[in-house]
Coordinates of C-alpha atoms and ligand atoms in Angstrom, one line a residue:
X1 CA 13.2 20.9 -18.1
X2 CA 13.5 19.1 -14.7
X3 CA 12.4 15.7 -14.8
X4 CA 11.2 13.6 -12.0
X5 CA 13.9 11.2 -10.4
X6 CA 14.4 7.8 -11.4
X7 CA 12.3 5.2 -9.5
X8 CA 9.5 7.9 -8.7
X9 CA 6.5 8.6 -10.8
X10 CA 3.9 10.7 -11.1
X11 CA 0.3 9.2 -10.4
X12 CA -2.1 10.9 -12.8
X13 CA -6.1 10.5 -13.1
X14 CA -7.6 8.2 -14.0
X15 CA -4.7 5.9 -11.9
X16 CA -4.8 7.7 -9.0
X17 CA -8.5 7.0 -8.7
X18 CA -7.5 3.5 -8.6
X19 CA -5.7 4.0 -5.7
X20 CA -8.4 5.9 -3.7
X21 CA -10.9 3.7 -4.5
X22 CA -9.0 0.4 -3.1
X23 CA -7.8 2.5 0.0
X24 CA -11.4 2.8 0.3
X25 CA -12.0 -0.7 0.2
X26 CA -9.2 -1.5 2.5
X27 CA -10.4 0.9 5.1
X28 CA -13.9 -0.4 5.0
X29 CA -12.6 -3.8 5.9
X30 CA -9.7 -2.7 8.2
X31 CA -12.3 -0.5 10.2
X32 CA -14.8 -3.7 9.9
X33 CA -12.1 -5.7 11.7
X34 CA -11.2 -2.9 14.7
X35 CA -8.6 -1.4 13.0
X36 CA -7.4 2.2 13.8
X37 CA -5.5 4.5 11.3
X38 CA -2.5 5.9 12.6
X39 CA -0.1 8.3 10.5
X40 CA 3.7 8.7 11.4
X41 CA 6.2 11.0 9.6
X42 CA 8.2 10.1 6.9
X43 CA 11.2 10.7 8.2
X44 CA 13.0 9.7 11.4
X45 CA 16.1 9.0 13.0
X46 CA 18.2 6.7 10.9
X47 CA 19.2 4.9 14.1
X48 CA 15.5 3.7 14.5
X49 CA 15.7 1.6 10.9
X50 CA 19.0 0.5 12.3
X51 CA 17.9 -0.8 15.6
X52 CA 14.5 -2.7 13.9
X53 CA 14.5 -3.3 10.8
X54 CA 18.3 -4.5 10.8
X55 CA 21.5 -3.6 10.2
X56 CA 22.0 -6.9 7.8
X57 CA 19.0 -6.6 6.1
X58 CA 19.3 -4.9 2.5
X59 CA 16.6 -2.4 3.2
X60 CA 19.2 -0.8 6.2
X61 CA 22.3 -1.7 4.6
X62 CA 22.0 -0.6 0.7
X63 CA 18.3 0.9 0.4
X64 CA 18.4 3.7 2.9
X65 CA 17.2 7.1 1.9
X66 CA 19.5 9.2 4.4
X67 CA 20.7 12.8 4.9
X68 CA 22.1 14.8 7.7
X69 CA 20.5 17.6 8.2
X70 CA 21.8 21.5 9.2
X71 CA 22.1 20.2 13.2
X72 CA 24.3 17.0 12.4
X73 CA 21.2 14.5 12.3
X74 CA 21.4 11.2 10.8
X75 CA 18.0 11.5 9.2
X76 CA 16.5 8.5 6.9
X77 CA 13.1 8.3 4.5
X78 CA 11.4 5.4 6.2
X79 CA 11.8 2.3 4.0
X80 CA 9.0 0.5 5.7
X81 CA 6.2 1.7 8.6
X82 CA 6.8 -1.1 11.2
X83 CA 9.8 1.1 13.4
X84 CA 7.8 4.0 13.3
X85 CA 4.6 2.7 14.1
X86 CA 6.1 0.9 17.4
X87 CA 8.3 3.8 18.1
X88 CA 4.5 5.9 17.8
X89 CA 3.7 3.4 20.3
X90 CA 6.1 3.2 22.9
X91 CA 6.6 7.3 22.5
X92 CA 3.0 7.6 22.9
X93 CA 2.4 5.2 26.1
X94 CA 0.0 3.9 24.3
X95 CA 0.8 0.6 25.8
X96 CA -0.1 2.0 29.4
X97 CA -3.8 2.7 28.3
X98 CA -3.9 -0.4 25.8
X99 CA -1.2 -2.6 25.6
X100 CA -3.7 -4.3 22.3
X101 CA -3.5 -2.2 19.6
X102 CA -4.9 -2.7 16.1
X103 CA -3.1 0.0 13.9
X104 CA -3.2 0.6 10.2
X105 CA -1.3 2.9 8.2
X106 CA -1.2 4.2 4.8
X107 CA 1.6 6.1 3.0
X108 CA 4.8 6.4 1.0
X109 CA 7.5 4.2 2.1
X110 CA 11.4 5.1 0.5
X111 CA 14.2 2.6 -0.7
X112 CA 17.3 3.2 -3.1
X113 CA 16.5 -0.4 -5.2
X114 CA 17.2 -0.7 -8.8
X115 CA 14.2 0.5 -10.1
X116 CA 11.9 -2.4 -12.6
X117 CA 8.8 -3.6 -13.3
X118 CA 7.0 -3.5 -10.3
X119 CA 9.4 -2.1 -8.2
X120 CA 9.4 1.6 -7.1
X121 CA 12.0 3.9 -5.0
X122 CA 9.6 5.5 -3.8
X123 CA 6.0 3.2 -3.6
X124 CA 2.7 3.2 -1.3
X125 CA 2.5 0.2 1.4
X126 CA -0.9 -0.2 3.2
X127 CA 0.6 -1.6 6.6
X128 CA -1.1 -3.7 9.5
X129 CA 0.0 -4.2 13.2
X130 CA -1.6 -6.3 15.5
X131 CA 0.0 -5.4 18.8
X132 CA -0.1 -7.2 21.6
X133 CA -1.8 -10.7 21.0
X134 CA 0.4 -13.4 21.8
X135 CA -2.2 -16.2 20.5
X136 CA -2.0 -17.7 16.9
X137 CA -5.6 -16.0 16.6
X138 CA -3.9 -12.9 15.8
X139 CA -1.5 -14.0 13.2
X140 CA -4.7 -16.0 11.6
X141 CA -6.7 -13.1 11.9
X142 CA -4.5 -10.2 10.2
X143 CA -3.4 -13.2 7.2
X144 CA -7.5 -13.5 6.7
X145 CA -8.2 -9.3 7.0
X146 CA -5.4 -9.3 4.1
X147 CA -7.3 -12.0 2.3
X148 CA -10.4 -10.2 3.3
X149 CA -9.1 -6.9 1.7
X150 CA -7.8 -8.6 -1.5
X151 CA -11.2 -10.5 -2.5
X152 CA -13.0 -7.0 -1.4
X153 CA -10.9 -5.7 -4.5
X154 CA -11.1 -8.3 -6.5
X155 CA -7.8 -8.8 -6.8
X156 CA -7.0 -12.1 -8.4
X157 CA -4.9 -15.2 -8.7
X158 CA -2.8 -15.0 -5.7
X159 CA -1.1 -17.6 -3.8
X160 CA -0.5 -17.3 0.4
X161 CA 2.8 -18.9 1.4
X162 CA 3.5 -19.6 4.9
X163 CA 6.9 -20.6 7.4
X164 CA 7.7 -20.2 11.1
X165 CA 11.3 -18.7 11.4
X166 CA 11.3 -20.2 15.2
X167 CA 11.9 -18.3 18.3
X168 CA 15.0 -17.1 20.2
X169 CA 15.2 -20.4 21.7
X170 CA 15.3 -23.0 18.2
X171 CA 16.6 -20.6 15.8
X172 CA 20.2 -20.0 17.2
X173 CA 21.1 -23.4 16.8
X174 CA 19.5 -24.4 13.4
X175 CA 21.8 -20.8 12.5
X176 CA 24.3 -22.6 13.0
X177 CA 23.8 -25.7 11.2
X178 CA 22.9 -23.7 8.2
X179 CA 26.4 -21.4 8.7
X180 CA 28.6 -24.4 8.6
X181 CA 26.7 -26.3 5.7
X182 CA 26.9 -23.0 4.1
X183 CA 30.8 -22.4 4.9
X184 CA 31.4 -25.9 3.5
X185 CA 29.6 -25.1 0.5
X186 CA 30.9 -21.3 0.0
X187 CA 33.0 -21.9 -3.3
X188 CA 28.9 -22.8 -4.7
X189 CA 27.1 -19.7 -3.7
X190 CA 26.3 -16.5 -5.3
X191 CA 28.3 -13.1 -4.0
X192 CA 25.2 -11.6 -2.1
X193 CA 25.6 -14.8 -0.2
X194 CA 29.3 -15.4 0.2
X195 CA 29.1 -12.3 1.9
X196 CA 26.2 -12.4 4.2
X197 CA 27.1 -15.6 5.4
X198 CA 28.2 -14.7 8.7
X199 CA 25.7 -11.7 9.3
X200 CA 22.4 -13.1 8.1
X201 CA 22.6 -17.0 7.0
X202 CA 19.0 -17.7 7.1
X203 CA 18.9 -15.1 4.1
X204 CA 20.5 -17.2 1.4
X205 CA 17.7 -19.9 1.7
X206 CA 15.7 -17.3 -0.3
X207 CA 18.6 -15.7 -2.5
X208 CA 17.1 -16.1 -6.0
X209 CA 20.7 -17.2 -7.2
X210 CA 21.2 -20.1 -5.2
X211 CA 18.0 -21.0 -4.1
X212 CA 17.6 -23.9 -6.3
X213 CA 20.4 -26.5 -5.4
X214 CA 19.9 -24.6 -1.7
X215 CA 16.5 -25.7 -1.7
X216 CA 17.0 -29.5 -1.7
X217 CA 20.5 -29.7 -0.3
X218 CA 20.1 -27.0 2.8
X219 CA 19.4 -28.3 6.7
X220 CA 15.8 -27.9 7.5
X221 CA 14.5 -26.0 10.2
X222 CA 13.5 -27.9 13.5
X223 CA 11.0 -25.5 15.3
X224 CA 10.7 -26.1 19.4
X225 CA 7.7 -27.4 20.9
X226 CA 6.1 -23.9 21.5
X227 CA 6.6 -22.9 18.1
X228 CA 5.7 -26.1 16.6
X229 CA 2.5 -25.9 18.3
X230 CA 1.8 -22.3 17.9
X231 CA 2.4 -23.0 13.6
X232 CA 0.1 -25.7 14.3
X233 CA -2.8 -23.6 15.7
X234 CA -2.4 -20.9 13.3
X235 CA -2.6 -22.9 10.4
X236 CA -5.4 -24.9 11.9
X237 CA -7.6 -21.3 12.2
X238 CA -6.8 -20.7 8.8
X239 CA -8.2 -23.6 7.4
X240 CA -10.8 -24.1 9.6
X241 CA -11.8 -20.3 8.5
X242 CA -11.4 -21.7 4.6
X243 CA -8.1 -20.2 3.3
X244 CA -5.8 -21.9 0.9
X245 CA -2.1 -21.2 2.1
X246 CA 0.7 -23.2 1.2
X247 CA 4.1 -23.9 3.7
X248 CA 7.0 -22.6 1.7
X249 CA 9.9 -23.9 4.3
X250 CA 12.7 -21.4 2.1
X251 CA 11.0 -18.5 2.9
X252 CA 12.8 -16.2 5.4
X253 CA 11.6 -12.7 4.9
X254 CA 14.1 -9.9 4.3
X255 CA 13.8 -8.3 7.2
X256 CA 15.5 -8.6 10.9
X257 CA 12.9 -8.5 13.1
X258 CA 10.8 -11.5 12.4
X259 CA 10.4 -14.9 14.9
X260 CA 7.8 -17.6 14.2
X261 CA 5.1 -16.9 11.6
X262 CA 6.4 -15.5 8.2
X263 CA 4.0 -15.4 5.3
X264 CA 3.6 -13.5 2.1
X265 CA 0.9 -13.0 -0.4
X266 CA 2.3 -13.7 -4.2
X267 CA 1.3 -13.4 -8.1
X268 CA 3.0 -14.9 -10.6
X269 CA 1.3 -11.9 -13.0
X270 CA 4.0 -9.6 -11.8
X271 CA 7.2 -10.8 -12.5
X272 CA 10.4 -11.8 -11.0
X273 CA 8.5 -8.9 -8.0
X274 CA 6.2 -11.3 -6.9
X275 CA 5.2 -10.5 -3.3
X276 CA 2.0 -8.5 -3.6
X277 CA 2.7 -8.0 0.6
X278 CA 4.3 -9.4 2.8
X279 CA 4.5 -9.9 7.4
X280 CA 4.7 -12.1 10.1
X281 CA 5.6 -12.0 14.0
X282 CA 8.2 -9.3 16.0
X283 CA 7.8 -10.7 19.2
X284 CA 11.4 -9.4 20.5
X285 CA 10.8 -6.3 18.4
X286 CA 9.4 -3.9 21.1
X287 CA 11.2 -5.0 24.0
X288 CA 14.8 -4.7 21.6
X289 CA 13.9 -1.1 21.5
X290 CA 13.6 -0.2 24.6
X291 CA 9.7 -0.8 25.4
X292 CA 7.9 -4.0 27.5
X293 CA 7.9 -7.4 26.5
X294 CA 4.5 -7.0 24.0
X295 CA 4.6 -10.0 20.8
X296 CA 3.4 -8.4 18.1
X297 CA 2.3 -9.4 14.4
X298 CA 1.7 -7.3 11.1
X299 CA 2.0 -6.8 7.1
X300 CA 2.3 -4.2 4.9
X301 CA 1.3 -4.7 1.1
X302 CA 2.6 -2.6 -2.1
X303 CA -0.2 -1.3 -3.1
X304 CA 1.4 -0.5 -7.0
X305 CA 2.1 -4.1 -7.3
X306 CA -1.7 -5.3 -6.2
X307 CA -2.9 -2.3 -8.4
X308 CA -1.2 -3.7 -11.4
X309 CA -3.0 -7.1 -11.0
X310 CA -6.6 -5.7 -10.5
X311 CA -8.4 -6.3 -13.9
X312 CA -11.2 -4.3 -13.6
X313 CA -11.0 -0.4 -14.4
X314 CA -12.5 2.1 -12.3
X315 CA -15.5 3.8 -13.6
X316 CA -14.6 7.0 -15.6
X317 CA -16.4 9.5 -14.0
X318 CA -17.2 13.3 -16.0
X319 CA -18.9 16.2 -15.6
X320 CA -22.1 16.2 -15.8
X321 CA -22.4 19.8 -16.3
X322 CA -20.0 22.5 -17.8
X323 CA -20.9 25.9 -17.6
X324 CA -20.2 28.3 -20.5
X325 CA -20.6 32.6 -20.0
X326 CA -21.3 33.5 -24.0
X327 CA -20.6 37.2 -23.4
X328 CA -19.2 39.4 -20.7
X329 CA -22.6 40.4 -19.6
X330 CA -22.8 36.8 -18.6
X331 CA -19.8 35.8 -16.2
X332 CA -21.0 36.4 -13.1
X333 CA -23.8 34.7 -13.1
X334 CA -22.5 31.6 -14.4
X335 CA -19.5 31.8 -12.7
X336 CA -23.1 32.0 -9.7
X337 CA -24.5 29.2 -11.2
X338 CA -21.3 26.9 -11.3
X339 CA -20.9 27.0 -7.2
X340 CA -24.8 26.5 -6.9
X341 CA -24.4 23.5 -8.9
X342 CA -21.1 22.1 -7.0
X343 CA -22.8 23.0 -3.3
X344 CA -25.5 20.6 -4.7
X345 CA -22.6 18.2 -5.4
X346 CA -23.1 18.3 -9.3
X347 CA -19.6 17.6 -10.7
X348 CA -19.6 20.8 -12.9
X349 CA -16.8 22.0 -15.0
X350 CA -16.6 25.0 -17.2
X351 CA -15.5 29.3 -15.7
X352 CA -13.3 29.7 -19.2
X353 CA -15.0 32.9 -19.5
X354 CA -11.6 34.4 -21.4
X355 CA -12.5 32.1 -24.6
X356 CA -15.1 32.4 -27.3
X357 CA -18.0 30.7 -27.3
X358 CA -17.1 28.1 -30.0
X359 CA -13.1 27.1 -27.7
X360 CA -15.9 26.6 -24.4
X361 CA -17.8 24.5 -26.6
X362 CA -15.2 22.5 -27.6
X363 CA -13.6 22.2 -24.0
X364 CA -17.2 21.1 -23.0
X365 CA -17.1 18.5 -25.3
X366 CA -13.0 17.4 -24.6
X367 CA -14.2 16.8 -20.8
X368 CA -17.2 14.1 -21.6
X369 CA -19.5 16.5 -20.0
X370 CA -22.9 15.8 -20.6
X371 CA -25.0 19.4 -20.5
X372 CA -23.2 22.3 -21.5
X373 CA -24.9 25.6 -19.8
X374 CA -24.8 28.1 -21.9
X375 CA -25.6 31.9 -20.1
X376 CA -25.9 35.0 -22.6
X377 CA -27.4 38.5 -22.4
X378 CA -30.4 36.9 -24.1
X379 CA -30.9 33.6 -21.0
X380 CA -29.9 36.7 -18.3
X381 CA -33.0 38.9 -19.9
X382 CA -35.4 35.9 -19.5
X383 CA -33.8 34.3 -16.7
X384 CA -33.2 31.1 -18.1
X385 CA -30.6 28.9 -19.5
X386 CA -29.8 27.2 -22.5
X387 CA -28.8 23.6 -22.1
X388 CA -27.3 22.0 -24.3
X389 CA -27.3 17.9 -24.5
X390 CA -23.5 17.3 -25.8
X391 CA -24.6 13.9 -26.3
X392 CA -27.7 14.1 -28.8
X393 CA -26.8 17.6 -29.9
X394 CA -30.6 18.4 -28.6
X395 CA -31.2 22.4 -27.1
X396 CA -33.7 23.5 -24.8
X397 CA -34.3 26.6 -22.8
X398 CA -34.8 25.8 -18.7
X399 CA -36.0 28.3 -16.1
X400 CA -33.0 29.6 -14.3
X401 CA -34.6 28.3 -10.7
X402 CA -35.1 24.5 -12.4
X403 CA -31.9 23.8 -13.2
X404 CA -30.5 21.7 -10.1
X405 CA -33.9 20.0 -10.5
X406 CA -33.7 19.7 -14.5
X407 CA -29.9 18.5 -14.0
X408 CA -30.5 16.1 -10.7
X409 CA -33.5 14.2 -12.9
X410 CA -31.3 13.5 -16.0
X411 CA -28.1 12.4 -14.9
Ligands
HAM522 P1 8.2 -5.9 3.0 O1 8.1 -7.3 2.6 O2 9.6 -5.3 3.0 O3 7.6 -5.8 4.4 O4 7.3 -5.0 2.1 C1 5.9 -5.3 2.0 C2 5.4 -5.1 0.5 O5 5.8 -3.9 0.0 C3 6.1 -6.1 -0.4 O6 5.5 -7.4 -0.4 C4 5.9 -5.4 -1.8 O7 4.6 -5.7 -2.3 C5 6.0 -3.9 -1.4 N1 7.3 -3.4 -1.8 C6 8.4 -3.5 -1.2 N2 9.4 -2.9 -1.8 C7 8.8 -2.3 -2.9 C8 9.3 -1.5 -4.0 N3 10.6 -1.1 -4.1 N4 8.4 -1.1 -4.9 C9 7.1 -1.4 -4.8 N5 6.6 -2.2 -3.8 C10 7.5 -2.6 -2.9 C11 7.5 -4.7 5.2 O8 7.7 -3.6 4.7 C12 7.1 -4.9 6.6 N6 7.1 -3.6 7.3 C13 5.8 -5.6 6.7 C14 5.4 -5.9 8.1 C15 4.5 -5.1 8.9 N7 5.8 -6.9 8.9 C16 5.2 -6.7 10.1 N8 4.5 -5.7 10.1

C-alpha cells in the first residue's frame, strides 16, 4: 500500500473541524480589524524565497521544497506566505490604488525539517501583513489582532516575547561586534554556528546549543535613536492597550528580512517547538525586490501547534436524521425524502438502499443519528413514515407532509 510521506498527515474529522472552526474565529476577528483575505499559489519561482526570505536563513538554505519543472524552472513549495503575498502585491499594482493594505492569508506552507512533535513538513500558517504603516500603531495593532484571535479561541497559557533587530543604520555595526566576539570565541560554539558565523551572526544569539553561555557573555544590541524610540512607542501602545509582553533581547527571528520589531507568541505546553507564531517589521523588504520604498509588518502562526494547545473539544455534531428504504418499492422516495430533508438543512444520513433492513439499522445507530426514517411499501400505501427514536427505542408513525416539521421541533 502507498503510504503518506513522512512529515505530512492526514486531517480526519472530528480534527479537521477543529481547524474550520478556529479559521472561523480568526476570520471573524481579522475581518473585525479590516483585514482582507488574499490567496496566492503554492508554488513560485524559487528565486522569490531566495531574494526575501534569505539565502542564509535555514528555511532557503536546507528547508526548500524545490523541483524543476519540464521548461527548466527552478520551482519551490512556498515555505512561508510573506514573498508571495508582496510579490501579489507589487505584481498586482496594488500599491498604486492602495499603498495600505491589510492582507490575510490562510494555507499550507512547505519545509524539508526533521519532522517531531509539533513540527510538520508540510503545516497550515494563518499569515498577517500590515502593509504600508510606518507608525508603531501598526506593529501594536497586528501583536493585539494575534492576541485578539488567540483569547477569541481560547487558547491558553501563552507568553508574548518582544526585541527590535534595529534598522539598516544600527545593525551593521553591532554585526560586527557580535562577528568578532564570536570569531574569538569560535573553538566554544556549536557547528550550526561555527558555520554561519560569517553569513548570519545575529542567528547564534538564538541557537539553542549555545544560547546559554551566549546569552550572558554576547555584546548587547544598541538600537539608534529612531529605533529606540519607535520600540518605545510600540511597547507603550501595547500596554497602554493591556497586553503582557515580555523583551527577550536574544531573540533574532530566523528569517532575513526582519529590521526593528521582532516578536513571537510561545507555550511551554508544546515542547522544545515553542513558537505558536511568530513576525515583526520588513521595512527594506519591498523596496529589495524591486517595488517602492513601503515598511511593512506581519505574522504568520502554525495553526497545528495552537490547535494542539486548545483544551476545549469541538462539539461532535451527528445526524439528526438517517433515512432507511426497507424494500425496493421504497428507494425512491426516501432517496426523495433525504434531499427534502438536506434542502431544509437537516443533517441527514442514510441512501444504503443495497442493505437489509437490520445492516441500515445498525449503520443508523454507528452514526449517533437520532431518528431513523424508515420508508416501506406499508408507510408508501398510507403516506407516512415510521420514525424511529434511536435514542429511547420509541416508534411512531408521522404523516409523510409533517416530517420537516416533526424533525425541526425535536432536534
Ligand atoms: P515563522 O516564524 O517561520 O514566520 O513561522 C510562523 C509560525 O509557523 C511558527 O511560529 C510556527 O508556529 C509555525 N511553523 C513554522 N514551521 C513549522 C513546522 N515545520 N511545522 C509546524 N508549524 C510550523 C513566518 O513564516 C513569517 N512569514 C511570519 C511573518 C509574516 N513575518 C512577517 N509577516
Amino acid at each position: 500500500m502507498i503510504k503518506s510521506l513522512r512529515g505530512f498527515r492526514d486531517i480526519l474529522y472530528p480534527e479537521s473541524k477543529k481547524f474550520t472552526e478556529f479559521e472561523n474565529i480568526a476570520r471573524r476577528v481579522m475581518d473585525a480589524f479590516g483585514y482582507k483575505e488574499i490567496r496566492v499559489p503554492v508554488m513560485e519561482q524559487k528565486e522569490l524565497f531566495i531574494k526575501s526570505t534569505g539565502e542564509t536563513s535555514d528555511i532557503v538554505s536546507k528547508e526548500m521544497y524545490t523541483l524543476e519543472d519540464a521548461g527548466g524552472r527552478n520551482l519551490a513549495l512556498r515555505p512561508e506566505a510573506t514573498p508571495g503575498i508582496v510579490r501579489a502585491y507589487l505584481e498586482n499594482g496594488l500599491y498604486n490604488t492602495q499603498p495600505v493594505q491589510k492582507l490575510f492569508c490562510i494555507g499550507n506552507m512547505f519545509r524539508a525539517e526533521r519532522p517531531q512533535k509539533g513540527r510538520y513538513r508540510e503545516f497550515e500558517q494563518i499569515d498577517v501583513e500590515y502593509i504600508g504603516n510606518p507608525n508603531p500603531s501598526a506593529d501594536a495593532e497586528v501583536i493585539i489582532l494575534l492576541d485578539k484571535i488567540f483569547k477569541q479561541a481560547q487558547v491558553e497559557g501563552y507568553t508574548i516575547e518582544l526585541n527590535s533587530l534595529g534598522c539598516p543604520k544600527c545593525r551593521p555595526p553591532y554585526r560586527e561586534k557580535l562577528l568578532s566576539f564570536l570569531k574569538q570565541n569560535e573553538d566554544k560554539l556549536c557547528e550550526n554556528c561555527v558555520e554561519r558565523i560569517e553569513k548570519n551572526p545575529l542567528r547564534s544569539l538564538d541557537c539553542k546549543t549555545d544560547k546559554l553561555w551566549l546569552r550572558d557573555k554576547a555584546p548587547k544590541m544598541k538600537l539608534c535613536l529612531d529605533c529606540e524610540n519607535q520600540f518605545n512607542q510600540v511597547q507603550e501602545l501595547l500596554t497602554a492597550s493591556g497586553l503582557k509582553f515580555k523583551f527577550n533581547p536574544n531573540m533574532v527571528r530566523g528569517l532575513d528580512y526582519y529590521s526593528k520589531t521582532v516578536f513571537e507568541f510561545k507555550s511551554v505546553e508544546i515542547g522544545s517547538q515553542d513558537a505558536i507564531a511568530g513576525g515583526g517589521r520588513y521595512d527594506s523588504l519591498i523596496k529589495s525586490m524591486g517595488g517602492p520604498d513601503i515598511p511593512s509588518i506581519g505574522w504568520a502562526m502554525g495553526v497545528e501547534r495552537v490547535l494542539s494547545i486548545i483544551k476545549k473539544e469541538p462539539k461532535a455534531v451527528y445526524p439528526l436524521a438517517f433515512v432507511i428504504s426497507a424494500d425496493k418499492e421504497g428507494q425512491t422516495r426516501a432517496f426523495v425524502m433525504m434531499q427534502e430533508l438536506q434542502n431544509a438543512e437537516i443533517q441527514t444520513g442514510g441512501g444504503l438502499f443495497s442493505q437489509s433492513l437490520k445492516s441500515q439499522m445498525r449503520v443508523a445507530d454507528k452514526t449517533n443519528a437520532k431518528y431513523a426514517l424508515i420508508l416501506g411499501e406499508e408507510e408508501i400505501k398510507s403516506n407516512s413514515v415510521t420514525v424511529k427514536n434511536l435514542k429511547s427505542g420509541s416508534q411512531e408513525k408521522i404523516a409523510r407532509d409533517k416530517i420537516i416539521n416533526f424533525l425541526e421541533k425535536n432536534k
